Amino acid sequence: QVQLVESGGGSVQAGGSLTLSCAASGFTYCMGWFRQAPGKEREGVASIVDTGRTNYADSVQGRFTISKDNAKSTLLLQMNNLEPEDTAIYYCAARRGVPCSLVAGRFNYWGQGTQVTVSS
């Protein structure tokens, strides 16, 4: 069982930055960030595997950076140049198996989510 707790959400203006943190009881091979906006399906944002290889959704490529602090068992998501379309609840997730693709149904453990609101 992996427990995940997100923090760092908030309200910012377009063009601003936020860093989300996810405190994990342990890392699995594949860790990821997902988001869900009102009325929309949960979508993958970024993932990282134990080797450090990362993968991003096209919509956030170049603006968001996923990373891990192994010493603190913390997953991070640095979000720059935020847009109103980034407004959503952001979830940290862990997947035991392979591959590490951004498909929500393949992830085994989820945090409770943290709200990010970007105003124009």
Tab-separated table of C-alpha atoms in Angstrom:
chain	number	residue	atom	x	y	z
A	1	GLN	CA	0.000	0.000	0.000
A	2	VAL	CA	1.340	3.439	-0.945
A	3	GLN	CA	-0.048	6.547	0.717
A	4	LEU	CA	0.099	9.848	-1.123
A	5	VAL	CA	-0.624	13.346	0.176
A	6	GLU	CA	-0.560	16.373	-2.126
A	7	SER	CA	0.049	19.970	-1.138
A	8	GLY	CA	0.969	23.272	-2.732
A	9	GLY	CA	-2.164	24.093	-4.680
A	10	GLY	CA	-3.608	27.589	-4.732
A	11	SER	CA	-4.785	30.496	-6.844
A	12	VAL	CA	-2.506	32.374	-9.212
A	13	GLN	CA	-2.831	34.693	-12.164
A	14	ALA	CA	-2.043	33.599	-15.687
A	15	GLY	CA	1.687	33.539	-16.257
A	16	GLY	CA	2.407	32.680	-12.645
A	17	SER	CA	4.025	29.626	-11.107
A	18	LEU	CA	3.215	26.990	-8.497
A	19	THR	CA	5.022	23.945	-7.176
A	20	LEU	CA	2.978	20.944	-6.107
A	21	SER	CA	4.374	18.403	-3.664
A	22	CYS	CA	3.323	14.837	-3.001
A	23	ALA	CA	4.528	13.167	0.176
A	24	ALA	CA	4.730	9.436	-0.495
A	25	SER	CA	5.065	6.547	1.953
A	26	GLY	CA	7.212	5.001	-0.756
A	27	PHE	CA	7.917	5.272	-4.464
A	28	THR	CA	6.852	2.723	-7.035
A	29	TYR	CA	8.525	2.258	-10.432
A	30	CYS	CA	6.216	4.798	-12.003
A	31	MET	CA	4.921	7.995	-10.382
A	32	GLY	CA	2.675	10.547	-12.017
A	33	TRP	CA	0.585	13.680	-11.822
A	34	PHE	CA	-2.942	13.844	-13.191
A	35	ARG	CA	-5.563	16.581	-13.208
A	36	GLN	CA	-9.311	16.816	-13.508
A	37	ALA	CA	-11.229	19.937	-14.438
A	38	PRO	CA	-14.964	20.295	-13.762
A	39	GLY	CA	-16.988	18.284	-16.238
A	40	LYS	CA	-13.918	16.689	-17.788
A	41	GLU	CA	-12.200	13.350	-17.507
A	42	ARG	CA	-9.051	12.910	-15.485
A	43	GLU	CA	-6.031	13.441	-17.718
A	44	GLY	CA	-2.372	12.644	-17.341
A	45	VAL	CA	0.021	15.550	-16.882
A	46	ALA	CA	3.473	14.067	-16.293
A	47	SER	CA	5.162	10.869	-15.194
A	48	ILE	CA	8.580	9.790	-13.995
A	49	VAL	CA	10.146	6.358	-13.598
A	50	ASP	CA	12.811	5.176	-11.207
A	51	THR	CA	15.606	5.921	-13.690
A	52	GLY	CA	14.482	9.537	-13.877
A	53	ARG	CA	13.030	9.343	-17.361
A	54	THR	CA	10.076	11.687	-17.691
A	55	ASN	CA	7.040	12.014	-19.930
A	56	TYR	CA	4.700	14.978	-20.369
A	57	ALA	CA	1.339	15.707	-21.892
A	58	ASP	CA	1.648	17.932	-24.957
A	59	SER	CA	-0.391	20.638	-23.241
A	60	VAL	CA	2.218	21.129	-20.491
A	61	GLN	CA	5.450	20.258	-22.318
A	62	GLY	CA	7.998	22.999	-21.731
A	63	ARG	CA	6.014	24.586	-18.885
A	64	PHE	CA	5.817	21.835	-16.240
A	65	THR	CA	8.643	19.804	-14.714
A	66	ILE	CA	8.205	16.597	-12.723
A	67	SER	CA	10.920	15.472	-10.328
A	68	LYS	CA	11.536	13.284	-7.295
A	69	ASP	CA	13.357	13.909	-4.051
A	70	ASN	CA	14.255	10.364	-3.072
A	71	ALA	CA	15.687	11.358	0.291
A	72	LYS	CA	12.386	12.961	1.290
A	73	SER	CA	10.108	10.538	-0.607
A	74	THR	CA	8.515	13.534	-2.280
A	75	LEU	CA	7.224	13.890	-5.813
A	76	LEU	CA	7.239	17.428	-7.202
A	77	LEU	CA	5.537	19.237	-10.063
A	78	GLN	CA	6.947	22.645	-10.939
A	79	MET	CA	4.388	24.567	-12.999
A	80	ASN	CA	5.440	27.711	-14.835
A	81	ASN	CA	3.642	30.074	-17.187
A	82	LEU	CA	0.297	28.829	-15.939
A	83	GLU	CA	-2.795	29.285	-18.094
A	84	PRO	CA	-6.500	29.406	-17.133
A	85	GLU	CA	-6.840	26.044	-18.915
A	86	ASP	CA	-4.574	24.542	-16.242
A	87	THR	CA	-7.296	25.068	-13.614
A	88	ALA	CA	-8.137	21.671	-12.129
A	89	ILE	CA	-7.732	19.392	-9.153
A	90	TYR	CA	-4.263	17.865	-9.372
A	91	TYR	CA	-3.637	14.309	-8.190
A	92	CYS	CA	-0.480	12.426	-7.388
A	93	ALA	CA	-0.530	8.747	-8.378
A	94	ALA	CA	1.634	5.647	-8.248
A	95	ARG	CA	1.732	2.631	-10.530
A	96	ARG	CA	3.265	-0.703	-9.606
A	97	GLY	CA	3.707	-2.124	-13.083
A	98	VAL	CA	4.802	-1.175	-16.569
A	99	PRO	CA	4.566	0.696	-18.841
A	100	CYS	CA	4.572	4.119	-17.266
A	101	SER	CA	2.027	5.679	-19.580
A	102	LEU	CA	-0.297	8.507	-18.609
A	103	VAL	CA	-3.408	6.377	-18.391
A	104	ALA	CA	-5.310	6.940	-15.167
A	105	GLY	CA	-6.824	3.471	-15.066
A	106	ARG	CA	-3.366	1.874	-14.864
A	107	PHE	CA	-2.375	3.650	-11.664
A	108	ASN	CA	-2.925	1.807	-8.405
A	109	TYR	CA	-2.677	4.484	-5.712
A	110	TRP	CA	-4.015	8.023	-5.558
A	111	GLY	CA	-3.788	11.066	-3.336
A	112	GLN	CA	-6.776	13.164	-2.354
A	113	GLY	CA	-5.950	15.992	-4.765
A	114	THR	CA	-5.085	19.666	-4.482
A	115	GLN	CA	-6.890	22.514	-6.215
A	116	VAL	CA	-5.093	24.774	-8.693
A	117	THR	CA	-6.940	27.829	-9.969
A	118	VAL	CA	-5.490	30.113	-12.637
A	119	SER	CA	-7.240	33.393	-13.354
A	120	SER	CA	-6.880	35.442	-16.505
